[in-house]
Every structure is written in C-alpha cells, then in structure tokens.
Amino acid sequence: MPDDTMGGLSVRRERALAALADVPREPGAKKADPILVADDVKRQFGGLLAVDVDHVEIQRGSITALIGPNGAGKTTFFNLLTGFDRANNGSWSFNGRSLHGTPPYRVARIGMVRTFQLTKALSKLTVIENMRLGATGQRGESFWRAMFPALWRSQEDDITERAEDLLRRFKLDTKRDDFAGSLSGGQRKLLEMARALMVQPELVMLDEPMAGVNPALTESLLEHVKDLREQGMTVLFVEHDMDMVRDIADWVIVMGQGKILAEGPPEAVMSDHKVIDAYLGAHHDQSLAELEEQLEGGALAEEVAAELGQEGAAADDEAPTAKADTTPPGTTEDEAPTTTEGDGAQTADVTAEAAGAARNNGDDKGGR
Amino acid sequence: MDWGSIFELSIRELIGVQAIVFALAAIGINIQFGYTGLLNFGQAAFAAVGGYGVAVIVTTYEMSFWLGIVVAIGAAVVLALLLGVPTLRLRADYLAIVTIAASEIVRLVGRSAWGRDVFGGSDGITGFSDTFYDLNPFTEPLEFGPFEFRERILWVMAVGWGLVALCTLMVWLLMRSPWGRVLKAIREDEDAVRSLGKNVYGYKMQSLVMGGVIGALAGIVYSLFQGAMQPDVYATNFTFFAYAILILGGAATVFGPVLGAAIVWFAFQFIDLTLRAAITNEYIPDWLMNQNDTGAVRFMLTGVVLVLLLVFRPQGILGDRREIALDAR
C-alpha cells in the first residue's frame, strides 16, 4: 500500500478509470472486478416500493457516486446493503460472500463500513475515545478480560497510536481530548469518517459526506475521500453536490424511484436524458412512469424547453462543460444561467441546477 | 435539642444497611442506565428475585444456604434474559415498560394466595438466615466513640460494605476498559456502534444481566438483615428510590450511587429526628405539624432538595457539568 501512495497520487485513479473504461454505460453494467454485487433487491414500505434494484456492481478500488433526487431510495439502499434495514427480497454479496440477513455489526467486521447522513458522533465520549471504539477485535471488549488491564493494555496502545495517526491526517489532533459533542458539524463529519477508517474497511460507504459541511471544509473532505482510494479502499458515496461528484467520482450510479436509472462516468451520466427526467420529475412532482410515457410520446422535450424559457435567464455561448463547472453550488433556479443553444448545454445546466436545489435539501437534513 | 444524639443516629444511617442495600441497587442501575442508557424500571424485581432465591431454597425446600445464593443470582440472570431477549432489539422505552410491569408481576406473584406454599404469601418467608449469622466472626459489640454496633448488624454491614466495595471496584475497572467504552457509546448512539462492528444487542444484554445481578445482591443483603423476605418491600418505589439516589450522586460516575445512598439515608434520618426534636421542644407549633407528620414531611423536604439539585446541579454531586452541557446543544 505505501509504495502506491508514494508512486504518485493518480496511479489508483488511472487504474480505476482504466478498469471502468470498457464498462457499458447502462444500468446494471458488469464490472471487471466487482467488490459488491447486488441482485433484485427490493424494499417495500406499505404500498411504496422504496428500493427496486435489479442488478448493480461496484468496481473495486474505484470511487462510485450514488446520486438521485430526494426520495430516490439511496439511503434505504445503503441501509439494506449494510444490514440496518431488512430487504423484502434480493441477494447481495461482498467479496463473493453473501450478506443477506447479516446483522450490521458483522457487515462492518468483514470490511464494509458506512457513515450516516445525520452524523453520529458519540457526544459524551472524547474524540480519541470515539476513534478507539472503531478498532475491531479488541481483547478488552470482552466482559471478563476487560477487568484485567494487563490483558489489553498493549493492544490499546497500538490502537491509540493508529487513532492519533488518523486524527493528525484529518487535522483533528488538537481536539483529541475534547468531547465529540463540542465539535462543529464539519468536524463531526471528519471524525465519523476517521472513525470508520479505524475499522480498516475495504469498502467505505459514505452517506452524504458533504451535507451540512461548511464550504471551507469541503475541500479537505474531498481530499480525504480521494485519499481513501489512494490507500486501496473502495468508496461508495451518496451525494447531492454535483460538483463534488464530478470532481472525485470515477463512476456514477443514478437512482430514481428506487430503481437504477443510469450508470456511467460523471460527464456521460449528467447528460443522460433519464437522469434529467428523474430530477425534473421530482421537480414537477410527477411519477417517473408518467414522465417515461411522455418521453416516449415526445412531449417532454417541449416541456423542458418551455420551463427553461419561463425562467427567463439570458442565453450565452459558453461550452456546456465549462458552464456547468462555473455554476456555483446552491445557485437558485432564477439565477442559474441557462441556454437554448444545444441539447448538451441545456442538459448539463439542468442537472447542475437540480442538483443545487437538491443539495440544499440535503443540507437541511444534515443540520437537523 | 440534643444535636449529639441526632447526629449519632443520622450517621448510623449514613453507613447503615438501608444505605448498603440502595447503594447496591443504584450501582446496578448505574451500569444499566448511567453507562448503557437502558431504562430498567424493574430493579425491585431483581432485588425481590434475589431475596426469594435464598428464602425459598432455604426455608421452603430446606436446602443449603449456598445453593440459595447461587439460585438467587441465577434467577436474576434468567430474569434479565427474559426481559432483555424481546425488548433489547427495540427502542429504549419498551424495556422501561416491560421492566416496570415485570417488577409488579414478581411482587404480586410473591404475595399471591396460590403461591403461598412456596413464597409465603404477603407475610413472606422467615427463618433462612441462620447459616449466614452462624458465620458471624464478631462475638461482641463494637464500640467506637459514641457509636455502638451489635454483633449481628456488624456482620451484615461488613458483608454489605464488602459487596459494595467489590461492585464499585468492578464498575471502576470495567468502565475504564474498552468494554465500558462500548457501553457508553451505545448510550450515545447505538447505530453508530453497530456500524463499527460491535454486537450492540450482546453488550446491552451483558449490561442488563450485570446490573440485575447486583440488584439481586441488594435483595439478598436486605432480606438477610431483616431475617425475612417480604414482597411488599420491593414495590416500585424501591426502584425509584434507587434512581433518585443514582441521580443525586451522579449517574455514570463510579462512586455516585454509593455517595447518593449514604446522603439520602443520612438526610432522611436527620430531617426526621430534627423535626421530632423541634416539635417536642415546641419550636414548631402544634397547629403546623405534629409527630405523626414527620414521616411524610421528610419525604417532602427530600423531594425539594432533589428538585433544587436538578435545577442547580443536574449532573449530580459527582457528575461532570460539561457532559450535561452537551445535552443542551
């Protein structure tokens, strides 16, 4: 692992991109070396089919983003995969090992660790205790051995050393002995991520790592996520912030109404009409089925154009990618630059715009 | 007013058997509620099961006292498993409801008419403490300044404080270990602990069992001291006294339950004796209150003290103010 990090930051990324280069850009695409495979996963809440995933694979060593409008079932899918919720149907396996019905703590122990959308810092434990808790296989966690410090002291020292190392990397070392409850929202996100790393996972699942994080901290959080890949971990994250997705994801999976709608590299996915439908559909409070009917009937194209026209933004000639990049995160709909130029320009903007709106919702959740 | 005698009698309570019993009960609750966040409102049931374990085995079935102790502790473990298996996977409130119901079930079964042959009905069971007092190494009363303790109570106090010291030592050792860290983390957020690969259900069960067994020790000590096992001692107010003691001393502190128990029983006795003396000396006029009211008034005054404490020192006497401040965020 160390030689790779020394060998240049982009080695892992290039390897991940190379592995994904030939993967077809379609839902449920087969990957060269999947770490996680899920088949026919369904979760029903009353009459609502919250998750209905036919097939999905996560490429080992890559950063995969899971995006989709609010209520698309992303977090529920996370909960199912990690055992926090029970699926009505389906099977999924991690490193070839079936995980159906496995309780969450076992899922974590075999190397698949998640974080939460609403950060779960353990308030009345100090930062270092939070970190130490993350280490698995601790001898002192058994009742009888716990009473004899001699049996676990040396292991505890090793754990503390590893924890301090991680704290330094995440720039939390000055907070070492503070209660986790006294940290800011962004610091808690950092702590949660660092704590998850104490488990030494192979697959890190981050549920909205940016929600509620101060913009000044997002940059360092981004670096930390990229860093996970450099250290040989696989990352799967849910995010509403399209800038972040574009910046760090090797592969993007789009969910809508519980289904996988599209898959592909970030640029390709963001101009995919199905993705835009999903976001606009959420905007219009319409069901996807209706949208699809309209799409087949050719009615949707006019509707999209009409709505963009109503927003009355000025047209300009910038290239689609450049435009999308300059769209500030969280831009309101009225201010978002739109264009009637070509299809590509429109779609890129719409996606970024919808993402901005959605991200604001995400922030609300995070702040609660 | 005879302050010397008031203080002497109050200090006897400070280190007396009541303080021991409630210190043990509160130590148990401290593990469950203070450290793990489990709302066990049925500590009285665990104490009752402890008392019955010894009494039933020795008196009803005429078997060995030591078997009685083993059965008492075993019964507490079984009760904890019975309560925990269905509820510990659910939210915290379910355990609270189930335990408060269980504590009444145990008491009502104990005093029921159909169980009279085994549990002795509402009169309870006597005559099971001979083996315990036969072991008494104290042959003459101990005089210590103004205090004089008889052999019998000396023996109960020695054993009782020994148990309190042992349990406190265990809590101290456990709560500074990784095991204790997991419990505290579960109190904060059990899903986070699950996501880090800990079997939360298993830890909650261990906590419930350990607290319950210590509660059973409280019942054993009390029934041996009384020489009788009476079901109505273990009504729900037993549990809530223990909670008040724990919160007064400081939840999630090692010495909180012990300090709380000593202070509460000292205060009860002190207030009671002071009021009586004041009435006798006519410092308190007869139309306001008489001797018969002191029992009730001491509870009222204790209640006022507890309210003031929660207002001005919500973390309890030994608690850490910073921890409470986090809750307000």
XYZ file of C-alpha atoms in Angstrom:
697
model
C 0.000 0.000 0.000
C 2.700 2.568 0.879
C 4.519 2.169 -2.461
C 1.355 3.150 -4.301
C 0.867 6.330 -2.347
C 4.494 7.179 -2.924
C 4.264 6.381 -6.616
C 2.020 9.333 -7.421
C -1.467 10.369 -6.486
C -3.140 9.460 -9.716
C -1.972 5.866 -10.031
C -5.012 4.452 -8.329
C -7.352 6.776 -10.114
C -5.945 5.848 -13.502
C -6.225 2.209 -12.627
C -9.850 2.670 -11.588
C -10.658 4.638 -14.732
C -8.926 2.063 -16.911
C -10.934 -0.720 -15.321
C -14.147 1.179 -15.932
C -13.305 2.352 -19.435
C -14.853 -0.596 -21.239
C -17.854 -0.969 -18.981
C -21.072 -0.324 -20.911
C -22.889 2.817 -19.808
C -26.140 1.152 -18.894
C -27.934 0.289 -15.640
C -26.645 -2.876 -14.059
C -23.468 -2.945 -16.131
C -20.991 -5.709 -15.340
C -17.656 -4.545 -13.895
C -14.271 -6.167 -14.323
C -13.636 -6.745 -10.619
C -16.707 -6.028 -8.510
C -16.309 -5.833 -4.728
C -20.053 -5.588 -4.180
C -22.758 -7.217 -6.279
C -26.467 -6.783 -5.617
C -29.289 -8.605 -7.386
C -33.019 -7.969 -7.377
C -33.017 -6.040 -4.088
C -36.479 -4.861 -3.093
C -37.733 -2.970 -0.070
C -41.347 -2.042 0.355
C -42.774 0.438 2.835
C -46.502 -0.194 2.759
C -47.537 0.486 -0.816
C -44.320 2.261 -1.694
C -41.564 0.294 -3.369
C -38.677 2.308 -1.974
C -35.895 0.210 -3.457
C -36.163 -1.964 -6.534
C -32.650 -2.614 -7.817
C -32.295 -5.288 -10.490
C -28.560 -5.581 -10.621
C -25.668 -3.393 -9.609
C -21.946 -3.903 -9.220
C -19.360 -1.717 -7.554
C -15.882 -1.776 -9.029
C -13.086 -2.499 -6.558
C -10.675 0.364 -5.955
C -12.919 2.996 -7.507
C -14.902 5.898 -6.138
C -18.507 5.357 -7.074
C -21.153 8.008 -6.535
C -24.787 7.142 -5.950
C -26.943 10.086 -6.925
C -30.610 10.745 -7.404
C -33.367 13.090 -6.323
C -34.683 13.110 -2.771
C -36.697 10.019 -2.027
C -34.965 8.002 -4.731
C -34.114 5.296 -2.200
C -30.383 5.897 -1.947
C -30.166 5.860 1.835
C -32.615 2.967 2.068
C -30.418 1.036 -0.360
C -27.442 1.837 1.874
C -29.344 0.609 4.907
C -30.246 -2.629 3.139
C -26.712 -3.318 1.997
C -25.263 -2.721 5.461
C -27.921 -4.697 7.327
C -29.527 -1.727 9.052
C -32.778 -2.480 7.261
C -34.184 -5.757 6.039
C -34.891 -6.272 2.370
C -38.123 -7.916 1.288
C -36.289 -9.677 -1.448
C -32.930 -9.971 -3.152
C -29.369 -11.010 -2.620
C -26.105 -9.159 -2.423
C -22.590 -10.188 -1.769
C -19.385 -8.530 -0.656
C -16.159 -10.086 -1.955
C -18.258 -13.013 -3.061
C -19.698 -13.548 0.401
C -23.462 -13.333 0.648
C -24.658 -10.662 3.063
C -28.382 -11.276 3.046
C -29.638 -11.286 6.625
C -26.227 -10.436 8.064
C -26.531 -8.105 11.068
C -24.873 -4.678 10.722
C -22.020 -5.391 13.107
C -20.938 -8.427 11.084
C -21.145 -6.428 7.879
C -18.767 -3.911 9.422
C -16.404 -6.607 10.644
C -15.984 -8.148 7.219
C -14.841 -4.831 5.843
C -17.860 -2.821 4.712
C -18.248 0.261 6.873
C -20.742 3.064 6.489
C -21.266 6.557 7.803
C -24.594 8.263 8.333
C -26.385 11.153 6.710
C -27.148 12.596 10.139
C -23.731 12.468 11.690
C -23.432 10.127 14.603
C -20.649 11.471 16.766
C -20.753 9.930 20.226
C -21.137 13.234 22.059
C -20.110 12.314 25.579
C -17.051 10.397 24.501
C -13.872 12.262 23.751
C -12.577 12.400 20.194
C -9.862 9.862 20.931
C -12.350 7.504 22.595
C -14.570 7.778 19.522
C -11.612 6.728 17.450
C -10.533 3.888 19.711
C -14.041 2.488 19.615
C -13.688 1.948 15.889
C -10.926 -0.639 16.171
C -12.199 -4.199 15.762
C -11.087 -7.358 17.500
C -10.283 -5.611 20.775
C -9.433 -8.045 23.554
C -10.631 -5.593 26.197
C -14.127 -5.588 24.762
C -14.886 -8.947 26.305
C -16.503 -8.680 29.735
C -14.164 -10.919 31.690
C -10.942 -9.739 30.098
C -11.977 -6.107 30.486
C -11.391 -6.276 34.235
C -7.709 -7.123 33.761
C -5.998 -4.228 32.010
C -2.798 -6.249 31.616
C -4.607 -8.356 29.028
C -5.485 -5.471 26.730
C -3.177 -2.586 27.594
C -0.632 -3.243 24.831
C -3.323 -3.614 22.184
C -4.938 -0.410 23.447
C -1.628 1.402 22.984
C -1.394 0.219 19.380
C -4.955 1.304 18.754
C -4.302 4.702 20.283
C -1.264 5.163 18.095
C -3.244 4.323 14.977
C -6.055 6.630 16.121
C -3.672 9.522 16.696
C -2.185 8.979 13.278
C -5.597 9.230 11.666
C -6.516 12.256 13.775
C -3.417 14.028 12.517
C -4.341 13.202 8.943
C -7.832 14.572 9.481
C -6.459 17.589 11.373
C -8.395 16.724 14.499
C -5.355 16.063 16.669
C -5.802 19.329 18.540
C -9.289 18.159 19.540
C -8.018 14.826 20.836
C -9.366 15.151 24.370
C -12.459 17.257 23.677
C -15.918 15.762 23.847
C -17.089 14.844 20.363
C -20.278 16.757 21.143
C -18.321 20.012 21.255
C -17.125 19.695 17.641
C -18.652 21.632 14.763
C -20.800 19.874 12.179
C -17.971 19.595 9.678
C -15.526 18.331 12.263
C -18.033 15.683 13.268
C -18.217 14.528 9.652
C -14.437 14.284 9.631
C -14.441 12.412 12.913
C -17.075 9.990 11.658
C -15.047 9.278 8.558
C -11.827 8.863 10.526
C -13.603 6.592 12.994
C -14.905 4.434 10.158
C -11.325 4.039 8.965
C -10.363 2.644 12.376
C -12.345 -0.455 11.356
C -9.847 -0.867 8.473
C -12.555 -1.387 5.886
C -12.220 -2.450 2.275
C -15.350 -0.632 1.233
C -16.287 2.711 2.752
C -19.875 3.807 2.282
C -20.404 7.500 2.909
C -23.969 8.766 3.188
C -23.865 12.401 2.123
C -20.407 13.247 3.415
C -20.867 16.903 2.452
C -24.299 17.551 3.911
C -24.152 20.405 6.378
C -20.431 20.927 5.973
C -19.007 24.411 5.893
C -17.614 25.155 2.361
C -14.194 25.818 3.872
C -14.074 22.193 4.980
C -15.462 20.599 1.820
C -12.141 20.848 0.035
C -10.312 18.922 2.734
C -13.121 16.384 2.980
C -12.838 15.848 -0.784
C -9.140 15.224 -0.437
C -9.792 12.709 2.299
C -12.252 10.813 0.138
C -9.776 10.725 -2.751
C -7.152 9.629 -0.292
C -9.203 6.561 0.616
C -8.899 5.330 -2.950
C -5.172 6.008 -2.909
C -4.910 3.720 0.065
C -6.580 0.928 -1.813
C -10.081 1.269 -0.421
C -13.246 1.288 -2.455
C -15.623 4.184 -1.854
C -19.345 4.298 -2.478
C -20.979 7.574 -1.577
C -24.364 9.237 -1.745
C -24.153 12.884 -2.616
C -26.297 15.710 -3.940
C -23.429 18.036 -4.667
C -22.795 17.577 -8.407
C -19.540 19.498 -8.263
C -18.206 17.013 -5.789
C -19.476 14.079 -7.831
C -17.851 15.444 -10.980
C -14.658 16.137 -9.128
C -13.976 12.835 -7.438
C -16.218 10.065 -8.760
C -14.852 7.534 -11.224
C -18.286 6.148 -11.843
C -21.794 7.394 -11.151
C -24.910 5.378 -10.494
C -28.208 7.233 -10.677
C -31.237 6.121 -8.714
C -34.784 7.345 -9.115
C -37.953 5.938 -7.604
C -35.969 3.056 -6.172
C -34.541 1.893 -9.499
C -31.125 2.273 -11.055
C -31.764 4.679 -13.922
C -28.329 5.134 -15.386
C -24.686 4.374 -14.875
C -21.516 5.769 -16.328
C -18.667 8.196 -15.895
C -19.790 11.541 -14.398
C -19.866 13.548 -17.666
C -21.778 10.897 -19.552
C -24.334 10.401 -16.800
C -25.023 14.076 -16.311
C -26.088 14.482 -19.886
C -28.202 11.334 -19.858
C -31.835 12.182 -20.535
C -33.070 9.672 -17.966
C -31.143 11.445 -15.249
C -32.602 14.783 -16.145
C -36.042 13.243 -16.249
C -35.523 11.927 -12.768
C -34.549 15.298 -11.391
C -37.173 17.236 -13.332
C -39.739 14.625 -12.481
C -39.026 15.199 -8.844
C -39.309 18.909 -9.549
C -42.698 18.575 -11.112
C -43.965 16.159 -8.546
C -44.768 13.719 -11.308
C -44.259 9.995 -11.282
C -41.488 8.539 -13.364
C -43.952 6.322 -15.198
C -45.805 9.369 -16.470
C -42.572 11.003 -17.465
C -41.484 7.970 -19.372
C -44.770 7.850 -21.228
C -44.382 11.469 -22.131
C -40.832 10.895 -23.164
C -41.866 8.124 -25.483
C -44.631 10.307 -26.850
C -42.106 13.103 -27.453
C -43.989 15.564 -25.209
C -41.233 16.032 -22.706
C -38.792 17.843 -24.966
C -41.165 20.769 -25.343
C -41.936 20.793 -21.667
C -38.291 21.035 -20.745
C -37.717 23.802 -23.233
C -40.822 25.636 -22.048
C -39.777 25.541 -18.452
C -36.318 26.747 -19.203
C -37.848 29.593 -21.196
C -40.061 30.631 -18.287
C -37.142 31.016 -16.013
C -36.113 33.857 -18.271
C -32.385 33.512 -17.948
C -30.071 35.034 -20.504
C -28.648 32.873 -23.218
C -24.966 32.731 -23.820
C -22.450 30.828 -25.870
C -20.288 29.116 -23.338
C -19.375 25.483 -23.813
C -21.543 23.084 -21.810
C -18.832 21.644 -19.597
C -17.302 24.987 -18.764
C -20.719 26.353 -17.934
C -21.584 23.531 -15.667
C -18.350 23.961 -13.826
C -18.885 27.627 -13.225
C -22.385 27.121 -11.871
C -21.934 27.875 -8.224
C -23.239 25.191 -5.886
C -26.580 26.026 -4.414
C -27.457 28.534 -7.116
C -31.130 29.312 -7.095
C -33.171 28.487 -10.117
C -33.697 32.073 -11.157
C -30.027 32.879 -11.211
C -28.883 29.739 -12.960
C -27.530 30.534 -16.385
C -29.490 28.692 -18.996
C -29.203 28.467 -22.693
C -31.253 27.428 -25.616
C -28.154 26.634 -27.618
C -27.784 22.895 -27.994
C -29.132 19.875 -26.204
C -25.865 19.233 -24.390
C -25.706 22.705 -22.914
C -29.249 22.542 -21.649
C -28.897 19.192 -20.025
C -25.675 19.973 -18.255
C -27.217 23.060 -16.761
C -30.420 21.425 -15.755
C -28.553 18.749 -13.926
C -26.354 21.133 -12.037
C -29.318 23.296 -11.198
C -31.469 20.474 -9.929
C -28.521 19.215 -8.001
C -28.082 22.588 -6.397
C -31.672 22.616 -5.253
C -31.475 19.047 -4.072
C -28.291 19.736 -2.214
C -29.950 22.483 -0.271
C -32.464 19.930 0.883
C -29.643 17.681 1.850
C -28.127 20.465 3.899
C -31.362 20.894 5.754
C -31.364 17.255 6.667
C -27.789 17.417 7.812
C -28.405 20.401 10.007
C -31.353 18.914 11.788
C -32.348 19.904 71.146
C -29.946 17.041 71.530
C -27.800 17.547 68.442
C -25.310 14.927 69.586
C -27.875 12.180 69.536
C -29.426 13.437 66.281
C -26.065 13.315 64.542
C -25.176 9.988 66.057
C -28.361 8.346 64.890
C -28.135 10.001 61.469
C -24.572 8.858 60.937
C -25.630 5.335 61.814
C -27.981 5.542 58.841
C -25.237 7.002 56.673
C -23.351 3.720 56.948
C -26.379 1.582 57.754
C -27.929 -1.371 55.986
C -30.506 0.728 54.104
C -27.658 2.722 52.588
C -25.896 -0.519 51.613
C -28.986 -2.001 50.003
C -29.793 1.090 47.990
C -26.161 1.636 47.079
C -26.126 -1.857 45.555
C -29.427 -1.332 43.767
C -28.192 2.011 42.438
C -24.853 0.554 41.313
C -26.834 -1.917 39.235
C -28.971 0.832 37.738
C -25.863 2.889 37.141
C -24.450 0.193 34.866
C -27.735 -0.136 33.007
C -28.995 3.413 32.895
C -25.959 5.555 33.676
C -23.498 3.854 31.345
C -25.581 1.941 28.799
C -28.716 4.079 28.665
C -31.039 1.154 29.418
C -34.140 2.247 31.304
C -34.573 -0.582 33.779
C -37.530 0.417 35.930
C -37.680 -3.026 37.461
C -34.701 -3.087 39.793
C -37.127 -4.003 42.600
C -37.897 -7.223 40.730
C -34.224 -8.157 40.631
C -33.862 -7.447 44.344
C -37.009 -9.443 45.092
C -35.787 -12.359 42.994
C -32.530 -12.254 44.954
C -34.324 -12.275 48.288
C -36.727 -15.014 47.221
C -33.922 -17.117 45.795
C -32.323 -17.533 49.208
C -35.570 -17.637 51.206
C -37.347 -20.200 49.023
C -34.386 -22.550 48.724
C -33.535 -22.474 52.430
C -36.946 -22.267 54.100
C -39.384 -23.791 51.615
C -37.182 -26.514 50.187
C -34.833 -26.854 53.154
C -31.719 -26.888 51.051
C -28.312 -25.318 51.549
C -27.906 -21.592 52.068
C -25.123 -21.505 49.500
C -27.326 -23.158 46.911
C -29.809 -20.402 47.774
C -27.241 -17.737 46.913
C -26.463 -19.457 43.621
C -30.157 -19.782 42.780
C -30.756 -16.144 43.708
C -28.068 -14.949 41.317
C -29.092 -17.445 38.676
C -32.693 -16.262 38.910
C -31.580 -12.663 38.403
C -29.681 -13.711 35.272
C -32.731 -15.566 33.980
C -34.985 -12.597 34.711
C -32.595 -10.270 32.856
C -32.577 -12.593 29.850
C -36.357 -12.911 29.945
C -36.772 -9.148 29.949
C -33.941 -8.471 27.545
C -34.470 -11.006 24.783
C -37.697 -9.479 23.465
C -37.034 -5.824 24.288
C -33.367 -5.042 23.765
C -33.740 -5.105 19.990
C -36.439 -2.473 20.287
C -36.259 1.163 21.310
C -35.295 2.038 24.880
C -38.840 2.834 26.020
C -40.005 -0.746 25.522
C -37.574 -2.026 28.101
C -38.856 0.611 30.539
C -42.454 -0.523 30.141
C -41.655 -4.208 30.311
C -39.431 -3.893 33.373
C -41.888 -1.807 35.367
C -44.570 -4.394 34.614
C -42.229 -7.237 35.493
C -41.412 -5.743 38.860
C -45.083 -5.674 39.792
C -45.594 -9.194 38.435
C -42.804 -10.544 40.624
C -44.187 -8.820 43.701
C -47.787 -9.849 43.057
C -46.878 -13.451 42.315
C -44.838 -13.471 45.517
C -47.723 -12.271 47.665
C -50.437 -14.204 45.817
C -52.561 -16.764 47.636
C -51.916 -19.630 45.234
C -48.170 -19.293 45.631
C -48.402 -19.212 49.416
C -46.856 -22.673 49.833
C -43.707 -21.589 48.041
C -43.447 -17.834 48.537
C -45.291 -17.439 51.805
C -47.936 -15.026 50.537
C -47.987 -11.440 51.752
C -46.386 -12.435 55.060
C -43.314 -13.536 53.197
C -40.767 -16.062 54.361
C -38.644 -16.144 57.506
C -36.060 -18.422 59.021
C -33.483 -18.644 56.269
C -30.684 -16.512 57.673
C -29.269 -18.838 60.351
C -26.383 -20.085 58.222
C -25.443 -16.511 57.475
C -25.376 -15.450 61.122
C -23.632 -18.663 62.163
C -20.705 -17.438 60.102
C -20.556 -14.197 62.099
C -16.986 -13.734 63.348
C -17.972 -10.824 65.604
C -18.510 -12.103 69.131
C -19.029 -8.869 70.986
C -20.429 -5.419 70.223
C -18.098 -2.850 68.759
C -17.874 0.490 70.499
C -16.465 3.326 68.516
C -16.733 6.746 70.108
C -20.401 7.371 70.695
C -21.362 4.532 68.352
C -22.150 1.038 69.415
C -22.891 -1.694 66.927
C -24.241 -5.086 67.880
C -22.623 -8.261 66.524
C -25.482 -9.054 64.168
C -25.558 -5.704 62.417
C -21.765 -5.536 62.360
C -21.715 -8.741 60.342
C -24.363 -7.516 57.887
C -22.523 -4.217 57.488
C -19.173 -5.901 56.963
C -20.563 -8.192 54.282
C -22.706 -5.429 52.773
C -19.959 -2.839 52.501
C -17.666 -5.568 51.245
C -20.102 -6.241 48.413
C -20.484 -2.516 47.707
C -16.699 -2.174 47.542
C -16.395 -5.209 45.262
C -19.122 -3.992 42.902
C -17.697 -0.481 42.839
C -14.266 -1.878 42.053
C -15.726 -3.935 39.224
C -17.540 -0.927 37.803
C -14.374 1.148 38.052
C -12.319 -1.497 36.263
C -14.941 -2.161 33.621
C -15.762 1.423 32.798
C -12.179 2.349 32.068
C -11.813 -0.647 29.763
C -12.774 -0.989 26.103
C -15.859 -2.911 27.290
C -17.068 0.129 29.202
C -16.301 2.320 26.226
C -18.654 0.255 24.098
C -21.410 0.613 26.722
C -21.007 4.393 26.872
C -21.015 4.553 23.097
C -24.253 2.545 22.990
C -25.797 5.087 25.346
C -24.844 7.843 22.906
C -25.907 6.198 19.656
C -26.321 2.503 19.164
C -26.490 2.601 15.372
C -23.077 4.233 15.236
C -21.724 1.437 17.432
C -23.308 -1.198 15.174
C -21.732 0.415 12.148
C -18.343 -0.024 13.822
C -18.715 -3.779 14.130
C -19.913 -4.177 17.727
C -22.683 -6.551 18.681
C -24.850 -3.968 20.436
C -27.509 -6.475 21.450
C -24.923 -8.627 23.198
C -23.457 -5.709 25.110
C -26.873 -4.459 26.226
C -27.674 -7.927 27.462
C -24.424 -8.140 29.410
C -25.153 -4.768 30.965
C -28.702 -5.742 31.896
C -27.555 -9.029 33.430
C -24.733 -7.459 35.400
C -26.911 -4.664 36.773
C -29.625 -7.172 37.590
C -27.271 -9.464 39.493
C -26.061 -6.545 41.605
C -29.709 -5.665 42.224
C -30.233 -9.244 43.416
C -27.335 -8.818 45.863
C -29.187 -5.819 47.293
C -32.236 -8.023 47.877
C -30.151 -10.782 49.440
C -28.451 -8.387 51.870
C -31.732 -6.768 52.859
C -33.637 -9.990 53.478
C -30.744 -11.452 55.471
C -30.634 -8.294 57.584
C -34.368 -8.406 58.180
C -34.352 -12.143 58.634
C -37.463 -12.089 56.467
C -38.351 -11.848 52.814
C -41.424 -9.667 52.416
C -42.684 -8.969 48.900
C -44.064 -5.503 49.609
C -40.610 -4.142 50.385
C -39.929 -4.491 46.670
C -42.704 -2.310 45.294
C -41.933 0.156 42.516
C -40.889 2.870 44.967
C -37.831 0.731 45.735
C -36.748 1.210 42.139
C -37.437 4.921 42.137
C -35.579 5.487 45.400
C -32.619 3.826 43.754
C -32.988 6.099 40.723
C -33.213 9.204 42.921
C -30.072 8.085 44.743
C -28.225 7.490 41.486
C -29.181 10.856 40.034
C -28.320 12.624 43.279
C -24.903 11.014 43.446
C -24.267 11.388 39.729
C -25.215 8.922 37.004
C -22.333 7.366 35.073
C -19.902 8.053 37.906
C -18.212 5.248 39.813
C -18.885 6.490 43.343
C -22.130 8.357 42.631
C -24.509 5.567 43.703
C -22.637 4.950 46.968
C -22.409 8.613 47.875
C -26.031 9.185 46.910
C -27.267 6.294 49.030
C -25.309 7.426 52.086
C -26.509 11.006 51.751
C -30.154 10.117 51.190
C -30.395 7.834 54.217
C -28.468 10.275 56.353
C -30.776 13.076 55.254
C -33.927 11.031 55.882
C -32.909 10.278 59.412
C -31.520 13.722 60.106
C -34.616 15.547 58.881
C -36.883 13.152 60.735
C -35.062 13.462 64.065
C -34.647 17.219 63.756
C -38.349 17.690 63.085
C -39.301 15.476 66.006
C -36.952 17.290 68.340
C -38.233 20.653 67.125
C -41.826 19.583 67.740
C -41.003 18.237 71.184
C -39.279 21.492 72.083
C -42.168 23.438 70.564
C -40.016 25.234 68.017
C -42.591 24.078 65.533
C -46.102 24.924 66.696
C -48.577 22.111 67.110
C -51.089 23.525 64.589
C -48.473 23.339 61.823
C -47.425 19.731 62.295
C -47.164 17.058 64.958
C -45.028 13.960 65.497
C -47.159 11.871 63.171
C -46.456 14.155 60.209
C -42.693 13.875 60.257
C -42.629 10.706 58.160
C -44.426 12.462 55.313
C -42.689 15.818 55.713
C -39.232 14.298 55.457
C -40.155 12.920 52.044
C -41.442 16.349 51.028
C -38.244 18.032 52.123
C -36.139 15.384 50.421
C -38.162 15.983 47.283
C -37.469 19.711 47.484
C -33.767 19.013 47.873
C -33.809 16.753 44.819
C -35.614 19.381 42.746
C -33.121 22.054 43.803
C -30.285 19.698 42.974
C -31.600 19.017 39.494
C -32.013 22.738 38.886
C -28.610 23.797 40.132
C -26.561 20.648 39.661
C -28.240 18.457 37.055
C -25.202 16.240 36.718
C -25.494 15.120 40.356
C -22.912 15.579 43.067
C -20.074 13.782 41.298
C -21.130 14.284 37.674
C -19.284 16.248 35.043
C -21.013 19.519 34.229
C -19.552 19.552 30.714
C -21.379 16.339 29.862
C -24.735 17.824 30.769
C -23.896 20.985 28.856
C -23.574 18.841 25.715
C -27.204 17.785 26.012
C -28.327 21.378 25.780
C -26.668 21.844 22.404
